[in-house]
mmCIF file of C-alpha atoms in Angstrom:
data_model
loop_
_atom_site.group_PDB
_atom_site.id
_atom_site.type_symbol
_atom_site.label_atom_id
_atom_site.label_comp_id
_atom_site.label_asym_id
_atom_site.label_seq_id
_atom_site.Cartn_x
_atom_site.Cartn_y
_atom_site.Cartn_z
ATOM 1 C CA UNK A 23 58.090 4.580 -83.856
ATOM 2 C CA UNK A 24 61.818 4.093 -84.720
ATOM 3 C CA UNK A 25 62.255 2.513 -88.067
ATOM 4 C CA UNK A 26 65.407 1.684 -90.071
ATOM 5 C CA UNK A 27 67.847 2.214 -87.233
ATOM 6 C CA UNK A 28 71.026 0.604 -88.730
ATOM 7 C CA UNK A 29 74.524 -0.390 -87.590
ATOM 8 C CA UNK A 30 77.049 -1.722 -90.028
ATOM 9 C CA UNK A 31 80.328 -3.215 -88.879
ATOM 10 C CA UNK A 32 83.368 -5.183 -90.234
ATOM 11 C CA UNK A 33 83.148 -8.924 -89.536
ATOM 12 C CA UNK A 34 85.558 -8.734 -86.924
ATOM 13 C CA UNK A 35 84.907 -10.293 -83.345
ATOM 14 C CA UNK A 36 86.266 -7.098 -81.886
ATOM 15 C CA UNK A 37 83.304 -5.425 -83.100
ATOM 16 C CA UNK A 38 81.025 -7.715 -81.088
ATOM 17 C CA UNK A 39 80.908 -5.748 -77.912
ATOM 18 C CA UNK A 40 80.058 -2.629 -79.865
ATOM 19 C CA UNK A 41 77.178 -4.482 -81.554
ATOM 20 C CA UNK A 42 76.019 -5.767 -78.058
ATOM 21 C CA UNK A 43 76.020 -2.205 -76.623
ATOM 22 C CA UNK A 44 74.030 -1.066 -79.751
ATOM 23 C CA UNK A 45 71.522 -3.726 -79.424
ATOM 24 C CA UNK A 46 70.804 -2.998 -75.679
ATOM 25 C CA UNK A 47 70.708 0.643 -76.275
ATOM 26 C CA UNK A 48 68.185 0.444 -79.157
ATOM 27 C CA UNK A 49 66.242 -2.041 -77.252
ATOM 28 C CA UNK A 50 65.945 0.190 -74.265
ATOM 29 C CA UNK A 51 64.808 2.930 -76.449
ATOM 30 C CA UNK A 52 62.230 0.862 -78.153
ATOM 31 C CA UNK A 53 60.675 -0.129 -74.832
ATOM 32 C CA UNK A 54 62.254 -3.636 -73.897
ATOM 33 C CA UNK A 55 61.890 -4.089 -70.222
ATOM 34 C CA UNK A 56 65.247 -3.662 -68.530
ATOM 35 C CA UNK A 57 65.109 -7.113 -67.241
ATOM 36 C CA UNK A 58 64.751 -8.502 -70.610
ATOM 37 C CA UNK A 59 67.710 -6.639 -72.276
ATOM 38 C CA UNK A 60 70.209 -9.056 -71.496
ATOM 39 C CA UNK A 61 68.257 -11.860 -73.063
ATOM 40 C CA UNK A 62 67.448 -9.734 -76.068
ATOM 41 C CA UNK A 63 71.011 -8.955 -76.629
ATOM 42 C CA UNK A 64 72.343 -12.562 -76.324
ATOM 43 C CA UNK A 65 69.826 -13.705 -78.843
ATOM 44 C CA UNK A 66 70.671 -11.084 -81.378
ATOM 45 C CA UNK A 67 74.456 -11.453 -80.786
ATOM 46 C CA UNK A 68 74.161 -15.155 -81.500
ATOM 47 C CA UNK A 69 72.704 -14.188 -85.073
ATOM 48 C CA UNK A 70 75.349 -11.477 -85.433
ATOM 49 C CA UNK A 71 78.367 -13.894 -84.532
ATOM 50 C CA UNK A 72 76.915 -16.564 -86.962
ATOM 51 C CA UNK A 73 76.480 -13.935 -89.688
ATOM 52 C CA UNK A 74 80.231 -12.800 -89.128
ATOM 53 C CA UNK A 75 81.547 -16.535 -88.946
ATOM 54 C CA UNK A 76 79.502 -18.369 -91.457
ATOM 55 C CA UNK A 77 78.282 -15.822 -93.775
ATOM 56 C CA UNK A 78 81.326 -13.515 -93.738
ATOM 57 C CA UNK A 79 84.225 -16.081 -92.604
ATOM 58 C CA UNK A 80 85.338 -13.250 -90.172
ATOM 59 C CA UNK A 81 86.645 -11.227 -93.231
ATOM 60 C CA UNK A 82 86.807 -7.724 -91.940
ATOM 61 C CA UNK A 83 86.214 -6.474 -95.442
ATOM 62 C CA UNK A 84 82.885 -7.900 -95.449
ATOM 63 C CA UNK A 85 80.214 -6.001 -93.645
ATOM 64 C CA UNK A 86 77.469 -7.200 -91.389
ATOM 65 C CA UNK A 87 74.413 -4.938 -90.930
ATOM 66 C CA UNK A 88 71.835 -5.024 -87.979
ATOM 67 C CA UNK A 89 68.726 -2.951 -88.832
ATOM 68 C CA UNK A 90 66.014 -2.392 -86.097
ATOM 69 C CA UNK A 91 62.428 -1.327 -86.471
ATOM 70 C CA UNK A 92 60.230 -0.594 -83.506
ATOM 71 C CA UNK A 93 56.758 -1.550 -84.349
ATOM 72 C CA UNK A 94 53.560 -1.622 -82.606
ATOM 73 C CA UNK A 95 53.969 -4.396 -79.854
ATOM 74 C CA UNK A 96 57.117 -5.632 -81.110
ATOM 75 C CA UNK A 97 60.803 -4.781 -82.087
ATOM 76 C CA UNK A 98 62.547 -6.215 -85.065
ATOM 77 C CA UNK A 99 66.033 -6.961 -85.486
ATOM 78 C CA UNK A 100 67.450 -7.937 -88.885
ATOM 79 C CA UNK A 101 70.753 -9.154 -89.338
ATOM 80 C CA UNK A 102 72.309 -9.454 -92.972
ATOM 81 C CA UNK A 103 75.761 -10.727 -93.853
ATOM 82 C CA UNK A 104 77.246 -11.030 -97.357
ATOM 83 C CA UNK A 105 77.035 -14.921 -97.666
ATOM 84 C CA UNK A 106 74.183 -17.083 -99.130
ATOM 85 C CA UNK A 107 74.108 -19.653 -96.553
ATOM 86 C CA UNK A 108 71.117 -21.246 -94.705
ATOM 87 C CA UNK A 109 71.611 -21.216 -91.152
ATOM 88 C CA UNK A 110 69.019 -24.077 -90.415
ATOM 89 C CA UNK A 111 70.337 -26.308 -93.200
ATOM 90 C CA UNK A 112 74.168 -25.606 -92.966
ATOM 91 C CA UNK A 113 74.265 -25.554 -89.272
ATOM 92 C CA UNK A 114 72.630 -28.991 -88.981
ATOM 93 C CA UNK A 115 73.783 -29.488 -85.598
ATOM 94 C CA UNK A 116 72.068 -30.692 -82.322
ATOM 95 C CA UNK A 117 74.227 -29.483 -79.689
ATOM 96 C CA UNK A 118 71.644 -30.465 -76.857
ATOM 97 C CA UNK A 119 71.528 -34.151 -78.013
ATOM 98 C CA UNK A 120 73.674 -37.258 -77.623
ATOM 99 C CA UNK A 121 77.193 -36.894 -77.998
ATOM 100 C CA UNK A 122 76.941 -33.465 -79.361
ATOM 101 C CA UNK A 123 75.972 -32.239 -75.897
ATOM 102 C CA UNK A 124 79.728 -31.819 -75.147
ATOM 103 C CA UNK A 125 80.539 -30.038 -78.473
ATOM 104 C CA UNK A 126 82.291 -26.765 -77.818
ATOM 105 C CA UNK A 127 80.340 -25.020 -80.596
ATOM 106 C CA UNK A 128 76.821 -24.765 -82.269
ATOM 107 C CA UNK A 129 74.560 -23.576 -79.730
ATOM 108 C CA UNK A 130 73.900 -20.128 -81.120
ATOM 109 C CA UNK A 131 70.718 -20.785 -83.015
ATOM 110 C CA UNK A 132 69.208 -22.931 -80.178
ATOM 111 C CA UNK A 133 69.827 -20.095 -77.582
ATOM 112 C CA UNK A 134 68.406 -17.337 -79.849
ATOM 113 C CA UNK A 135 65.248 -19.205 -80.601
ATOM 114 C CA UNK A 136 64.817 -20.256 -76.991
ATOM 115 C CA UNK A 137 65.422 -16.761 -75.703
ATOM 116 C CA UNK A 138 63.629 -14.772 -78.513
ATOM 117 C CA UNK A 139 60.812 -17.510 -79.473
ATOM 118 C CA UNK A 140 60.598 -16.000 -83.010
ATOM 119 C CA UNK A 141 63.495 -16.228 -85.303
ATOM 120 C CA UNK A 142 63.475 -16.875 -89.194
ATOM 121 C CA UNK A 143 66.131 -16.998 -91.708
ATOM 122 C CA UNK A 144 65.668 -16.178 -95.269
ATOM 123 C CA UNK A 145 67.623 -14.575 -98.246
ATOM 124 C CA UNK A 146 67.180 -10.958 -99.372
ATOM 125 C CA UNK A 147 66.245 -10.232 -102.896
ATOM 126 C CA UNK A 148 69.850 -10.093 -103.532
ATOM 127 C CA UNK A 149 70.495 -13.531 -102.324
ATOM 128 C CA UNK A 150 72.194 -12.714 -99.201
ATOM 129 C CA UNK A 151 71.464 -14.381 -95.824
ATOM 130 C CA UNK A 152 69.144 -12.421 -93.574
ATOM 131 C CA UNK A 153 68.100 -13.571 -89.846
ATOM 132 C CA UNK A 154 64.976 -11.729 -88.552
ATOM 133 C CA UNK A 155 64.304 -11.912 -84.809
ATOM 134 C CA UNK A 156 61.121 -10.388 -83.476
ATOM 135 C CA UNK A 157 61.068 -9.552 -79.691
ATOM 136 C CA UNK A 158 57.506 -8.819 -78.243
ATOM 137 C CA UNK A 159 56.983 -5.444 -76.282
ATOM 138 C CA UNK A 160 54.846 -5.825 -73.127
ATOM 139 C CA UNK B 2 86.468 -9.740 -69.728
ATOM 140 C CA UNK B 3 89.193 -10.464 -66.687
ATOM 141 C CA UNK B 4 90.480 -13.713 -65.688
ATOM 142 C CA UNK B 5 91.800 -14.166 -62.186
ATOM 143 C CA UNK B 6 93.225 -17.232 -60.872
ATOM 144 C CA UNK B 7 94.201 -18.549 -57.383
ATOM 145 C CA UNK B 8 95.012 -21.683 -55.861
ATOM 146 C CA UNK B 9 93.182 -22.976 -52.726
ATOM 147 C CA UNK B 10 95.147 -26.165 -51.725
ATOM 148 C CA UNK B 11 94.736 -28.535 -54.540
ATOM 149 C CA UNK B 12 92.066 -26.611 -56.247
ATOM 150 C CA UNK B 13 92.630 -24.094 -59.063
ATOM 151 C CA UNK B 14 90.199 -21.210 -58.811
ATOM 152 C CA UNK B 15 89.368 -19.542 -62.106
ATOM 153 C CA UNK B 16 87.265 -16.449 -61.609
ATOM 154 C CA UNK B 17 85.820 -14.847 -64.698
ATOM 155 C CA UNK B 18 84.273 -11.228 -64.579
ATOM 156 C CA UNK B 19 82.753 -8.828 -67.119
ATOM 157 C CA UNK B 20 81.597 -9.802 -70.511
ATOM 158 C CA UNK B 21 82.497 -13.386 -71.741
ATOM 159 C CA UNK B 22 82.070 -12.568 -75.400
ATOM 160 C CA UNK B 23 83.484 -14.266 -78.591
ATOM 161 C CA UNK B 24 87.127 -13.239 -79.555
ATOM 162 C CA UNK B 25 90.760 -13.354 -78.288
ATOM 163 C CA UNK B 26 89.741 -13.189 -74.721
ATOM 164 C CA UNK B 27 88.175 -16.577 -74.688
ATOM 165 C CA UNK B 28 91.434 -18.241 -75.899
ATOM 166 C CA UNK B 29 92.897 -17.003 -72.561
ATOM 167 C CA UNK B 30 90.171 -18.824 -70.694
ATOM 168 C CA UNK B 31 90.863 -22.077 -72.560
ATOM 169 C CA UNK B 32 94.482 -21.701 -72.021
ATOM 170 C CA UNK B 33 93.696 -21.229 -68.246
ATOM 171 C CA UNK B 34 92.020 -24.487 -68.178
ATOM 172 C CA UNK B 35 94.910 -26.185 -70.110
ATOM 173 C CA UNK B 36 97.559 -24.682 -68.195
ATOM 174 C CA UNK B 37 96.015 -25.730 -64.706
ATOM 175 C CA UNK B 38 95.702 -29.322 -66.072
ATOM 176 C CA UNK B 39 99.340 -29.134 -67.382
ATOM 177 C CA UNK B 40 100.445 -27.816 -63.891
ATOM 178 C CA UNK B 41 98.629 -31.084 -62.378
ATOM 179 C CA UNK B 42 95.657 -29.368 -61.090
ATOM 180 C CA UNK B 43 92.713 -31.907 -61.347
ATOM 181 C CA UNK B 44 90.228 -29.868 -59.166
ATOM 182 C CA UNK B 45 88.914 -26.708 -61.115
ATOM 183 C CA UNK B 46 86.407 -24.336 -59.571
ATOM 184 C CA UNK B 47 85.126 -21.728 -62.081
ATOM 185 C CA UNK B 48 83.471 -18.591 -60.630
ATOM 186 C CA UNK B 49 81.227 -16.775 -62.763
ATOM 187 C CA UNK B 50 79.687 -14.683 -60.106
ATOM 188 C CA UNK B 51 81.061 -11.324 -61.705
ATOM 189 C CA UNK B 52 80.118 -12.372 -65.187
ATOM 190 C CA UNK B 53 77.977 -9.733 -66.595
ATOM 191 C CA UNK B 54 77.119 -11.100 -70.049
ATOM 192 C CA UNK B 55 77.771 -14.691 -71.565
ATOM 193 C CA UNK B 56 76.878 -15.919 -75.077
ATOM 194 C CA UNK B 57 77.281 -19.546 -76.742
ATOM 195 C CA UNK B 58 81.117 -19.014 -77.192
ATOM 196 C CA UNK B 59 81.485 -18.592 -73.369
ATOM 197 C CA UNK B 60 79.502 -21.747 -72.957
ATOM 198 C CA UNK B 61 81.559 -23.386 -75.506
ATOM 199 C CA UNK B 62 84.851 -22.397 -73.478
ATOM 200 C CA UNK B 63 83.338 -24.010 -70.322
ATOM 201 C CA UNK B 64 82.502 -27.165 -72.227
ATOM 202 C CA UNK B 65 85.982 -27.221 -73.495
ATOM 203 C CA UNK B 66 87.345 -26.753 -69.975
ATOM 204 C CA UNK B 67 85.058 -29.548 -68.733
ATOM 205 C CA UNK B 68 86.314 -31.769 -71.421
ATOM 206 C CA UNK B 69 90.046 -30.908 -70.675
ATOM 207 C CA UNK B 70 89.748 -31.548 -67.097
ATOM 208 C CA UNK B 71 87.705 -34.859 -67.382
ATOM 209 C CA UNK B 72 90.066 -36.278 -69.839
ATOM 210 C CA UNK B 73 92.925 -35.603 -67.327
ATOM 211 C CA UNK B 74 90.770 -37.507 -64.602
ATOM 212 C CA UNK B 75 89.781 -34.270 -62.849
ATOM 213 C CA UNK B 76 86.700 -32.356 -62.050
ATOM 214 C CA UNK B 77 85.341 -29.112 -62.727
ATOM 215 C CA UNK B 78 82.638 -27.253 -60.827
ATOM 216 C CA UNK B 79 80.849 -24.060 -61.498
ATOM 217 C CA UNK B 80 80.201 -21.509 -58.686
ATOM 218 C CA UNK B 81 77.772 -18.425 -58.706
ATOM 219 C CA UNK B 82 76.319 -18.917 -62.081
ATOM 220 C CA UNK B 83 73.964 -15.917 -62.470
ATOM 221 C CA UNK B 84 70.216 -16.407 -63.195
ATOM 222 C CA UNK B 85 70.812 -15.783 -66.805
ATOM 223 C CA UNK B 86 73.802 -17.895 -67.142
ATOM 224 C CA UNK B 87 71.888 -20.717 -65.198
ATOM 225 C CA UNK B 88 69.096 -20.094 -67.973
ATOM 226 C CA UNK B 89 71.447 -20.821 -70.638
ATOM 227 C CA UNK B 90 72.735 -23.902 -69.071
ATOM 228 C CA UNK B 91 69.079 -25.228 -68.932
ATOM 229 C CA UNK B 92 68.303 -24.219 -72.652
ATOM 230 C CA UNK B 93 71.361 -26.107 -73.851
ATOM 231 C CA UNK B 94 71.014 -28.926 -71.541
ATOM 232 C CA UNK B 95 74.416 -28.151 -70.033
ATOM 233 C CA UNK B 96 72.726 -28.303 -66.668
ATOM 234 C CA UNK B 97 73.106 -32.061 -67.112
ATOM 235 C CA UNK B 98 76.953 -31.570 -67.371
ATOM 236 C CA UNK B 99 78.026 -28.976 -64.919
ATOM 237 C CA UNK B 100 77.835 -29.166 -61.199
ATOM 238 C CA UNK B 101 76.793 -25.843 -60.028
ATOM 239 C CA UNK B 102 77.071 -24.314 -56.548
ATOM 240 C CA UNK B 103 76.178 -20.993 -54.876
ATOM 241 C CA UNK B 104 78.564 -21.335 -51.959
ATOM 242 C CA UNK B 105 82.187 -21.310 -52.319
ATOM 243 C CA UNK B 106 82.906 -23.506 -49.255
ATOM 244 C CA UNK B 107 80.445 -26.118 -50.585
ATOM 245 C CA UNK B 108 81.980 -26.175 -53.950
ATOM 246 C CA UNK B 109 85.576 -26.484 -52.533
ATOM 247 C CA UNK B 110 84.240 -29.382 -50.258
ATOM 248 C CA UNK B 111 82.636 -31.212 -53.261
ATOM 249 C CA UNK B 112 85.869 -30.932 -55.093
ATOM 250 C CA UNK B 113 87.967 -32.294 -52.359
ATOM 251 C CA UNK B 114 85.507 -34.993 -51.281
#
């Protein structure tokens, strides 16, 4: 089992591709099927981008950390920013409905939840926002 | 990500390739739509056949382009959306907004029809 694999990056969108490559590499090493790697990385990256943008306000001085644990039958990704926001409450946006269908933002959590099926948000003991995504290994 | 533009008659063809990921590159795509409309193109074809990865930011730029073109009285269609991008269109219900084609001749005919 691989536990506690961690990547910390500045909250700069220029780092997103680096994180995306990390997610797919760890996913592959952890046993995610090759045909699922893109879906996995899209789902995780939606959480990463939200953390950078809404939690850290794209401030490069504020770090964003992705921690990966490969567990029996599943792989866990935890994304922590330095904010104390609550994504489900603060992004109370329904981009798939009504006039918001044509909004040009706000689809990240919808996509992450549909691709990954299991996405939760909570606060760390220090009060920082943490998103957890569980990907089943088949 | 790379953007390649070409004119086919009255149609502006915008071809995207590589990873369509949040950041400065996406502004270039948005500008490409606005520039096309400002140069009197009202028929836009967006080819996604060489896009290897796209997230919600990429979808947002496509929506923005669609809105820009529609407000100018034009039409935008999508060509060669990969299976994964098509899945994102379904998840976000954008499948009800975008007209998608897998054949360029058909897409051009639809725009010119």
